[in-house]
Every structure is written in C-alpha cells, then in structure tokens.
Amino acid sequence: MKDVNAQVLLAQIMRWSDPEEVGRNVPVLQLLADHKYNQYQQFGPGKQFIESLALWLQQFDHEDRAEALSFVRDRLVFISEQEIAHLVQLAYPDVIVQERLKLIAEESGIPPYRVGQLMSLPRFEQLRIQSLYLGLSDGAHTNDLRRASNGAISNEQIWQAYELGEAKAEDMLEELKASLKSSSVFHPGAHIPPRFSLIWLVDDFSGSGNTYIRFDTKDRRFKGKIKKIYERIYSGDLIDPDYYEVYLLLYVATRQAIDHIEYWSERFTSEQGFKPLKLHVLCPIEKSIALSQSTDPALMSMLSKSKYYDDRASDRHISVGGTESARLGFANCSLPLVLSHNTPNNSVYALWGPEDYQFFGLFPRVSRHRQT
C-alpha cells in the first residue's frame, strides 16, 4: 500500500477531521517509519509500518485508539539491525580482547594497564587460538562477529549452535592443533594442550534469562543452554576441563534477565563445582523501560481487556516462564520492545500477536516453536 493511502486510512480510523491534527501526527509517524519501523523483517510482502499501524489500531475500540497510538509514539523501543550491527562491532575489541588481557594480567602479575606488554606475550596469542565461539540462536550474528574481529577469529573457532556433533568437534580440534603448531609465537617443541579454553556463548537478546538457565521445580533439576554447555565441557575432549572460562555475551538484555542469569548460574555452578559463568551485556535495558501499573495505568488497563488478546498465545512454551498468560509477555516481562528481525515474546502481546490470530500484533512475531 502506498504511504499516502495508508495515511488516509490511518486518519479515517483515528477520525482525524482537523487538518492540524493530521499534521501533528502523520509526519512524526512517517519519520519513525522511514527511520526505523519499515525495517521490521516480519511484515508481510508489500506491507510497511503505517499500513500495519492503521490495521492494528482498527482492532481497538475507538475510545482506546488514542491510548494505543500514544503507546506506539511514546513508549515503543525499536532496536534496528544497524544498532545490533554496531554492538557486534564493539564486542570483540571492547569485551573479548579485554577479558583475555585481564586473564593474562592475573596469571603473569603484569599490571593490566600495560596492554602492549601483555599483548606481546605468547600466552595472549595462545588464548586467542584456544577461544571457541558458539551461537545460541540465529540472532547471534556469529559471522558478523568473526568479520568484526579483523581475522582474529577464524572459521574453525566459531559455530552457529551451542550443541556440537562429534564429527564437527573432531574437525575443530584438528584445526586447533594445526593453528597452535603453525603459530610463530611458540618455541619449537612447546607443549600446549590442543583443547579450547575460553568458551564464548553469543546471543542477541534475552528478556527473562529462562532459556539460558532455570530450575525446574517439578523435576527438581536445572535446565537450559548454560547447563548443557557445562556438561559438554566434561563429557568430551573438545574443552580443557583443567583450564577453562565460560562467558555469556549478549548484545541486548533486560535487567530482569541479567539478574536471573547471574543468580541461577551462580547457584548451578557452585552446586556442581564448576567455574562461574561470566556475563557481559553490551546494551542493558533497565527496569524503567518495562510497562507497569504505576507508570502506565491507563495503558495497562487497556491491554488487560480480553478482546485485545488471543488465548492461543497461552501455550506450553509461555508456561515455562511461570505464567499462564502471554498478555504481558513471557515471564510477565511487560516490555514495549521490538527487534528488527522479530518481536520477542517478552514484549506485551499487543505488539507481537501472530497475523492469523484473532487480535494480531503491530509487529507480528514468527515463533521458533511449532504450535501444538
């Protein structure tokens, strides 16, 4: 739909008869669309933001449409692909290299501010080669991270999955042995264990942290990706169990997720006798961003109406977060957040409801799970 037609439809739905009212609203919305919102990758073919907004607002009763539009204008947080790309560019020099320098400074007793001296040590090169990078989802941007490292991360050190088959693990070990053998910084005959030591788990976003680590009260055991990674350390010969560090690198995460991961990963690793997880978040989203009854009473009241929700969203995957309803998002995160490639289900349902549901979202989400 052409922008001008979508704007006319929007004005009709909002009943803007005064040209000044149209002038106050449409240019701002069009600017937001052009700058960010048209980049949403899950819009249907030919659809852009203004059209999606008009059709979304049409679902609300007329008395609620102004509140819904205010939500979009004043509270929505949209993280674009360019912004994620910028965080990926920062990850290697600002986090990964700094962690390696910190480890070597502790081992050698050299002050951490003597960066040149630390980087000249063979150990700096050794740990670069013995670093393993695992993507935790399709949003991990592992290829972009490799390119941003300017050759410091090779194809043989990176894998777009946190579970490695035996054949792939053997290939990575063979390449690791070759890289250690061919490096010019080691003296001939130096014995260096051909195992990975620094494990970097990489993902783009966490809203609750449950996917990474949680304690299942029904089964009385820990679950999640972090648990599986630690078990992998001791179940094969890919990682050196005598010297390892595990890092979780998230480009974006909420404070709720950060607190959850730190609390439960500490309990898990201490209980199992593992080395603690080290968490790094490049862009934290503080609790003040989330919607709440105290800061957004009218909006929260509107979103609580049953007509603005589809019960099909309350599936078994949502229940993992400890709630039966997805109205306020997974684990009641209540986020007004959209990522350019997909809206997280930690956001309020009104943003991400699938297009074929009775009430669909402004930025419809494509789920990772089959609906059963």
Short mmCIF file of C-alpha atoms in Angstrom, two decimals:
data_model
loop_
_atom_site.label_atom_id
_atom_site.label_comp_id
_atom_site.label_asym_id
_atom_site.label_seq_id
_atom_site.Cartn_x
_atom_site.Cartn_y
_atom_site.Cartn_z
CA MET A 1 0.00 0.00 0.00
CA LYS A 2 1.31 3.44 -0.91
CA ASP A 3 2.18 5.67 2.04
CA VAL A 4 -0.39 8.28 1.10
CA ASN A 5 -3.19 5.67 1.02
CA ALA A 6 -2.04 4.27 4.37
CA GLN A 7 -2.03 7.76 5.85
CA VAL A 8 -5.57 8.38 4.63
CA LEU A 9 -6.66 5.06 6.15
CA LEU A 10 -4.94 5.97 9.42
CA ALA A 11 -6.71 9.35 9.55
CA GLN A 12 -10.07 7.65 8.94
CA ILE A 13 -9.51 5.07 11.66
CA MET A 14 -8.44 7.74 14.17
CA ARG A 15 -11.23 10.07 12.97
CA TRP A 16 -8.88 12.98 12.46
CA SER A 17 -11.06 15.53 10.72
CA ASP A 18 -8.95 18.54 11.65
CA PRO A 19 -6.02 19.03 9.21
CA GLU A 20 -3.93 20.36 12.10
CA GLU A 21 -4.43 17.10 13.97
CA VAL A 22 -3.30 15.15 10.91
CA GLY A 23 -0.30 17.47 10.63
CA ARG A 24 0.67 16.87 14.26
CA ASN A 25 0.61 13.09 13.98
CA VAL A 26 1.26 11.79 10.49
CA PRO A 27 4.67 13.44 9.83
CA VAL A 28 6.03 12.11 13.14
CA LEU A 29 4.79 8.59 12.43
CA GLN A 30 6.11 8.71 8.88
CA LEU A 31 9.52 9.84 10.16
CA LEU A 32 9.60 6.92 12.60
CA ALA A 33 8.58 4.57 9.79
CA ASP A 34 11.26 5.82 7.41
CA HIS A 35 13.99 5.90 10.05
CA LYS A 36 13.29 2.54 11.74
CA TYR A 37 9.93 0.80 11.70
CA ASN A 38 9.77 -0.06 7.99
CA GLN A 39 12.86 -2.20 8.62
CA TYR A 40 10.85 -4.81 10.52
CA GLN A 41 11.61 -8.06 8.73
CA GLN A 42 8.40 -9.96 9.56
CA PHE A 43 5.95 -7.63 7.85
CA GLY A 44 4.06 -9.38 5.07
CA PRO A 45 5.02 -8.79 1.42
CA GLY A 46 4.50 -5.16 0.44
CA LYS A 47 3.38 -4.12 3.92
CA GLN A 48 5.09 -1.29 5.79
CA PHE A 49 4.67 0.33 9.16
CA ILE A 50 1.95 2.95 8.50
CA GLU A 51 -0.34 0.35 6.95
CA SER A 52 0.35 -2.11 9.76
CA LEU A 53 -0.35 0.63 12.32
CA ALA A 54 -3.68 1.54 10.70
CA LEU A 55 -4.86 -2.08 10.57
CA TRP A 56 -3.65 -2.70 14.13
CA LEU A 57 -5.45 0.37 15.51
CA GLN A 58 -8.63 -0.66 13.71
CA GLN A 59 -8.88 -3.65 16.09
CA PHE A 60 -9.26 -1.37 19.13
CA ASP A 61 -12.49 0.24 20.23
CA HIS A 62 -12.49 3.88 19.19
CA GLU A 63 -12.14 5.11 22.78
CA ASP A 64 -8.92 3.07 23.14
CA ARG A 65 -7.23 4.06 19.89
CA ALA A 66 -5.68 7.28 21.20
CA GLU A 67 -4.08 5.34 24.08
CA ALA A 68 -2.82 2.67 21.69
CA LEU A 69 -1.32 5.30 19.39
CA SER A 70 0.29 7.08 22.35
CA PHE A 71 1.86 3.75 23.34
CA VAL A 72 3.48 3.48 19.91
CA ARG A 73 4.64 7.08 19.84
CA ASP A 74 5.88 7.45 23.41
CA ARG A 75 6.82 4.04 24.82
CA LEU A 76 7.86 1.76 21.96
CA VAL A 77 11.55 0.78 21.85
CA PHE A 78 12.71 -0.46 18.43
CA ILE A 79 16.25 -1.80 18.06
CA SER A 80 17.28 -1.70 14.43
CA GLU A 81 19.59 -4.02 12.54
CA GLN A 82 22.13 -1.18 12.30
CA GLU A 83 22.15 -0.79 16.07
CA ILE A 84 22.69 -4.53 16.60
CA ALA A 85 25.47 -4.41 13.99
CA HIS A 86 27.14 -1.61 15.95
CA LEU A 87 27.05 -3.72 19.12
CA VAL A 88 28.56 -6.65 17.22
CA GLN A 89 31.38 -4.37 16.06
CA LEU A 90 32.11 -3.43 19.68
CA ALA A 91 32.01 -6.96 21.05
CA TYR A 92 35.48 -8.17 20.05
CA PRO A 93 37.67 -5.17 20.96
CA ASP A 94 35.67 -3.95 23.95
CA VAL A 95 34.76 -7.25 25.61
CA ILE A 96 36.51 -10.32 24.23
CA VAL A 97 40.01 -8.86 23.99
CA GLN A 98 39.67 -7.14 27.35
CA GLU A 99 38.72 -10.39 29.08
CA ARG A 100 41.76 -12.11 27.60
CA LEU A 101 44.03 -9.28 28.76
CA LYS A 102 42.52 -9.48 32.25
CA LEU A 103 43.24 -13.22 32.48
CA ILE A 104 46.84 -12.82 31.34
CA ALA A 105 47.42 -9.93 33.73
CA GLU A 106 46.22 -12.09 36.62
CA GLU A 107 48.41 -15.02 35.55
CA SER A 108 51.57 -13.02 34.89
CA GLY A 109 51.34 -10.39 37.62
CA ILE A 110 51.80 -7.67 35.00
CA PRO A 111 49.64 -4.59 35.70
CA PRO A 112 46.56 -4.60 33.44
CA TYR A 113 47.32 -1.11 32.13
CA ARG A 114 50.48 -2.42 30.42
CA VAL A 115 48.45 -3.53 27.44
CA GLY A 116 51.32 -3.63 24.93
CA GLN A 117 53.41 -5.86 27.18
CA LEU A 118 50.51 -8.21 27.81
CA MET A 119 49.67 -8.49 24.11
CA SER A 120 53.30 -9.32 23.26
CA LEU A 121 53.25 -12.44 25.44
CA PRO A 122 52.84 -15.83 23.68
CA ARG A 123 50.01 -16.53 26.11
CA PHE A 124 47.91 -13.77 24.51
CA GLU A 125 48.17 -15.48 21.13
CA GLN A 126 47.61 -18.92 22.65
CA LEU A 127 44.33 -17.93 24.28
CA ARG A 128 43.22 -16.23 21.07
CA ILE A 129 43.63 -19.53 19.24
CA GLN A 130 42.08 -21.56 22.06
CA SER A 131 38.86 -19.50 22.11
CA LEU A 132 35.64 -21.16 20.99
CA TYR A 133 32.58 -19.15 19.91
CA LEU A 134 29.11 -20.70 19.94
CA GLY A 135 25.94 -19.01 18.73
CA LEU A 136 22.90 -19.61 20.93
CA SER A 137 20.31 -18.64 18.33
CA ASP A 138 20.01 -17.43 14.75
CA GLY A 139 20.33 -13.86 16.09
CA ALA A 140 23.87 -14.39 17.41
CA HIS A 141 25.46 -12.80 14.31
CA THR A 142 28.47 -15.10 14.63
CA ASN A 143 29.62 -14.45 11.06
CA ASP A 144 29.45 -10.70 11.64
CA LEU A 145 31.39 -11.14 14.88
CA ARG A 146 34.08 -13.08 13.04
CA ARG A 147 34.39 -10.38 10.38
CA ALA A 148 34.48 -7.64 13.03
CA SER A 149 37.49 -9.31 14.66
CA ASN A 150 39.66 -8.49 11.60
CA GLY A 151 40.87 -12.06 11.26
CA ALA A 152 41.42 -12.76 14.96
CA ILE A 153 38.55 -15.27 14.92
CA SER A 154 38.78 -18.00 12.29
CA ASN A 155 36.05 -20.13 10.76
CA GLU A 156 37.34 -23.11 12.73
CA GLN A 157 36.70 -21.39 16.06
CA ILE A 158 33.07 -20.48 15.50
CA TRP A 159 29.85 -22.46 15.20
CA GLN A 160 26.27 -21.29 14.86
CA ALA A 161 24.97 -23.69 17.51
CA TYR A 162 25.71 -24.49 21.13
CA GLU A 163 25.45 -28.26 20.58
CA LEU A 164 28.28 -29.77 18.53
CA GLY A 165 28.16 -33.15 16.84
CA GLU A 166 31.15 -35.43 17.29
CA ALA A 167 32.25 -35.04 13.67
CA LYS A 168 32.25 -31.25 13.89
CA ALA A 169 34.06 -31.31 17.24
CA GLU A 170 36.79 -33.52 15.77
CA ASP A 171 37.20 -31.16 12.81
CA MET A 172 37.53 -28.15 15.12
CA LEU A 173 40.14 -29.92 17.24
CA GLU A 174 42.19 -30.82 14.17
CA GLU A 175 42.15 -27.20 13.04
CA LEU A 176 43.06 -26.07 16.56
CA LYS A 177 46.08 -28.39 16.62
CA ALA A 178 47.21 -27.07 13.26
CA SER A 179 46.81 -23.44 14.32
CA LEU A 180 48.82 -23.97 17.52
CA LYS A 181 51.54 -25.82 15.64
CA SER A 182 51.89 -23.17 12.94
CA SER A 183 51.85 -20.12 15.21
CA SER A 184 55.19 -18.31 15.17
CA VAL A 185 55.00 -17.10 18.78
CA PHE A 186 55.64 -20.52 20.31
CA HIS A 187 59.10 -22.03 20.51
CA PRO A 188 59.64 -25.39 18.78
CA GLY A 189 58.58 -28.31 20.93
CA ALA A 190 56.33 -26.25 23.19
CA HIS A 191 53.62 -28.45 24.68
CA ILE A 192 50.23 -26.75 24.52
CA PRO A 193 47.11 -28.84 25.16
CA PRO A 194 45.14 -28.92 21.88
CA ARG A 195 41.88 -28.06 23.61
CA PHE A 196 39.75 -24.95 23.77
CA SER A 197 39.99 -22.93 26.98
CA LEU A 198 37.81 -19.84 26.55
CA ILE A 199 34.20 -20.55 25.60
CA TRP A 200 32.13 -17.62 24.38
CA LEU A 201 28.37 -18.14 24.20
CA VAL A 202 26.88 -15.43 22.00
CA ASP A 203 23.29 -14.25 21.54
CA ASP A 204 21.48 -11.10 20.52
CA PHE A 205 18.81 -10.73 23.19
CA SER A 206 17.48 -12.05 26.48
CA GLY A 207 14.27 -10.82 28.06
CA SER A 208 13.90 -13.17 31.03
CA GLY A 209 17.00 -15.40 31.08
CA ASN A 210 14.93 -18.58 31.43
CA THR A 211 16.18 -20.03 28.16
CA TYR A 212 19.75 -19.97 29.42
CA ILE A 213 19.36 -21.29 32.95
CA ARG A 214 16.41 -22.12 35.19
CA PHE A 215 15.49 -24.50 37.97
CA ASP A 216 12.54 -26.74 37.18
CA THR A 217 10.70 -27.14 40.48
CA LYS A 218 8.67 -30.06 39.13
CA ASP A 219 11.67 -32.11 38.03
CA ARG A 220 13.93 -30.67 40.76
CA ARG A 221 16.79 -30.02 38.38
CA PHE A 222 18.44 -27.26 36.39
CA LYS A 223 17.64 -26.79 32.71
CA GLY A 224 18.79 -24.51 29.90
CA LYS A 225 21.57 -23.87 27.42
CA ILE A 226 24.17 -22.95 30.05
CA LYS A 227 23.69 -26.29 31.80
CA LYS A 228 24.22 -28.15 28.53
CA ILE A 229 27.41 -26.22 27.78
CA TYR A 230 28.95 -27.02 31.16
CA GLU A 231 28.03 -30.68 30.76
CA ARG A 232 29.74 -30.66 27.36
CA ILE A 233 32.97 -29.47 28.96
CA TYR A 234 33.24 -32.66 31.00
CA SER A 235 31.68 -35.11 28.54
CA GLY A 236 34.26 -34.93 25.75
CA ASP A 237 37.70 -33.77 24.76
CA LEU A 238 36.81 -30.53 23.00
CA ILE A 239 37.39 -28.26 26.02
CA ASP A 240 40.20 -28.43 28.57
CA PRO A 241 38.47 -29.21 31.91
CA ASP A 242 41.62 -28.20 33.82
CA TYR A 243 41.65 -24.65 32.45
CA TYR A 244 38.54 -23.05 31.07
CA GLU A 245 36.37 -19.96 31.33
CA VAL A 246 32.76 -19.71 30.17
CA TYR A 247 31.40 -16.35 29.03
CA LEU A 248 27.89 -15.40 28.00
CA LEU A 249 27.94 -12.41 25.66
CA LEU A 250 24.56 -10.77 25.00
CA TYR A 251 24.21 -7.79 22.72
CA VAL A 252 20.97 -6.72 24.45
CA ALA A 253 19.37 -7.94 27.69
CA THR A 254 16.88 -6.70 30.23
CA ARG A 255 17.83 -6.13 33.85
CA GLN A 256 15.35 -8.89 34.71
CA ALA A 257 17.31 -11.33 32.52
CA ILE A 258 20.68 -10.17 33.87
CA ASP A 259 19.59 -10.67 37.48
CA HIS A 260 18.04 -14.04 36.67
CA ILE A 261 21.09 -15.39 34.82
CA GLU A 262 23.55 -14.19 37.45
CA TYR A 263 21.50 -15.63 40.32
CA TRP A 264 20.69 -19.05 38.86
CA SER A 265 24.01 -19.62 37.07
CA GLU A 266 25.85 -18.93 40.34
CA ARG A 267 23.66 -21.48 42.14
CA PHE A 268 24.12 -24.03 39.35
CA THR A 269 27.91 -23.71 39.01
CA SER A 270 28.56 -23.68 42.76
CA GLU A 271 26.33 -26.71 43.29
CA GLN A 272 28.10 -28.66 40.54
CA GLY A 273 31.61 -27.45 41.37
CA PHE A 274 32.04 -25.66 38.03
CA LYS A 275 33.84 -22.40 37.40
CA PRO A 276 31.36 -19.48 37.49
CA LEU A 277 29.80 -18.06 34.36
CA LYS A 278 30.93 -14.58 33.36
CA LEU A 279 28.13 -12.47 31.87
CA HIS A 280 28.65 -9.49 29.57
CA VAL A 281 25.80 -7.34 28.21
CA LEU A 282 26.61 -4.60 25.73
CA CYS A 283 23.23 -2.85 25.91
CA PRO A 284 21.27 -3.43 29.14
CA ILE A 285 17.60 -2.48 29.20
CA GLU A 286 16.76 -1.23 32.66
CA LYS A 287 13.55 -2.00 34.53
CA SER A 288 12.23 1.53 33.98
CA ILE A 289 11.66 0.65 30.30
CA ALA A 290 9.08 -2.03 31.15
CA LEU A 291 5.40 -1.12 31.36
CA SER A 292 3.90 -1.11 34.85
CA GLN A 293 0.71 -0.23 36.66
CA SER A 294 2.47 2.60 38.49
CA THR A 295 3.86 4.33 35.39
CA ASP A 296 1.31 3.34 32.72
CA PRO A 297 -2.06 2.73 34.46
CA ALA A 298 -4.29 3.63 31.50
CA LEU A 299 -2.23 1.59 29.04
CA MET A 300 -2.07 -1.44 31.35
CA SER A 301 -5.82 -1.26 31.89
CA MET A 302 -6.40 -1.22 28.15
CA LEU A 303 -4.06 -4.15 27.49
CA SER A 304 -5.83 -6.21 30.15
CA LYS A 305 -9.07 -6.33 28.11
CA SER A 306 -9.79 -9.82 26.84
CA LYS A 307 -10.81 -8.54 23.39
CA TYR A 308 -7.19 -7.45 22.80
CA TYR A 309 -5.77 -10.91 23.33
CA ASP A 310 -5.98 -14.36 21.76
CA ASP A 311 -5.93 -17.28 24.20
CA ARG A 312 -3.99 -19.38 21.69
CA ALA A 313 -0.90 -17.42 22.72
CA SER A 314 -1.11 -19.05 26.17
CA ASP A 315 0.70 -22.22 25.15
CA ARG A 316 3.08 -24.60 26.92
CA HIS A 317 6.10 -22.55 25.89
CA ILE A 318 4.71 -19.49 27.68
CA SER A 319 4.07 -21.56 30.82
CA VAL A 320 7.83 -22.22 31.10
CA GLY A 321 8.13 -18.59 32.18
CA GLY A 322 5.93 -19.20 35.20
CA THR A 323 2.72 -17.61 33.89
CA GLU A 324 -0.35 -18.98 32.13
CA SER A 325 -0.99 -15.86 30.04
CA ALA A 326 1.20 -14.16 27.46
CA ARG A 327 -0.71 -10.89 27.73
CA LEU A 328 2.26 -9.14 29.41
CA GLY A 329 4.80 -11.28 27.60
CA PHE A 330 6.87 -14.30 28.59
CA ALA A 331 7.57 -14.29 32.35
CA ASN A 332 5.47 -11.09 32.62
CA CYS A 333 8.39 -9.02 31.32
CA SER A 334 5.93 -6.34 30.07
CA LEU A 335 8.37 -4.96 27.52
CA PRO A 336 7.46 -2.40 24.84
CA LEU A 337 10.36 -3.75 22.76
CA VAL A 338 10.74 -4.74 19.11
CA LEU A 339 13.86 -6.15 17.46
CA SER A 340 14.11 -5.57 13.72
CA HIS A 341 14.30 -9.29 12.87
CA ASN A 342 11.46 -10.42 15.20
CA THR A 343 9.49 -9.15 18.18
CA PRO A 344 10.47 -11.02 21.37
CA ASN A 345 7.62 -12.74 23.19
CA ASN A 346 8.87 -10.99 26.34
CA SER A 347 7.09 -7.93 24.99
CA VAL A 348 3.39 -7.33 25.59
CA TYR A 349 1.18 -9.48 23.39
CA ALA A 350 -0.37 -6.47 21.62
CA LEU A 351 2.97 -5.92 19.88
CA TRP A 352 3.75 -9.45 18.70
CA GLY A 353 0.49 -11.40 18.27
CA PRO A 354 0.74 -13.53 15.08
CA GLU A 355 -1.06 -12.26 11.98
CA ASP A 356 -3.50 -15.18 11.87
CA TYR A 357 -4.67 -14.71 15.47
CA GLN A 358 -7.94 -13.03 16.42
CA PHE A 359 -6.06 -9.99 17.70
CA PHE A 360 -2.78 -9.55 15.83
CA GLY A 361 0.23 -7.50 16.85
CA LEU A 362 1.61 -4.31 15.40
CA PHE A 363 4.87 -6.16 14.69
CA PRO A 364 3.68 -9.78 14.29
CA ARG A 365 6.09 -12.36 15.62
CA VAL A 366 7.24 -15.55 13.92
CA SER A 367 7.60 -18.20 16.62
CA ARG A 368 10.55 -20.59 16.87
CA HIS A 369 8.22 -23.34 18.06
CA ARG A 370 5.53 -25.29 16.25
CA GLN A 371 2.10 -24.66 17.68
CA THR A 372 0.54 -27.82 19.09
#
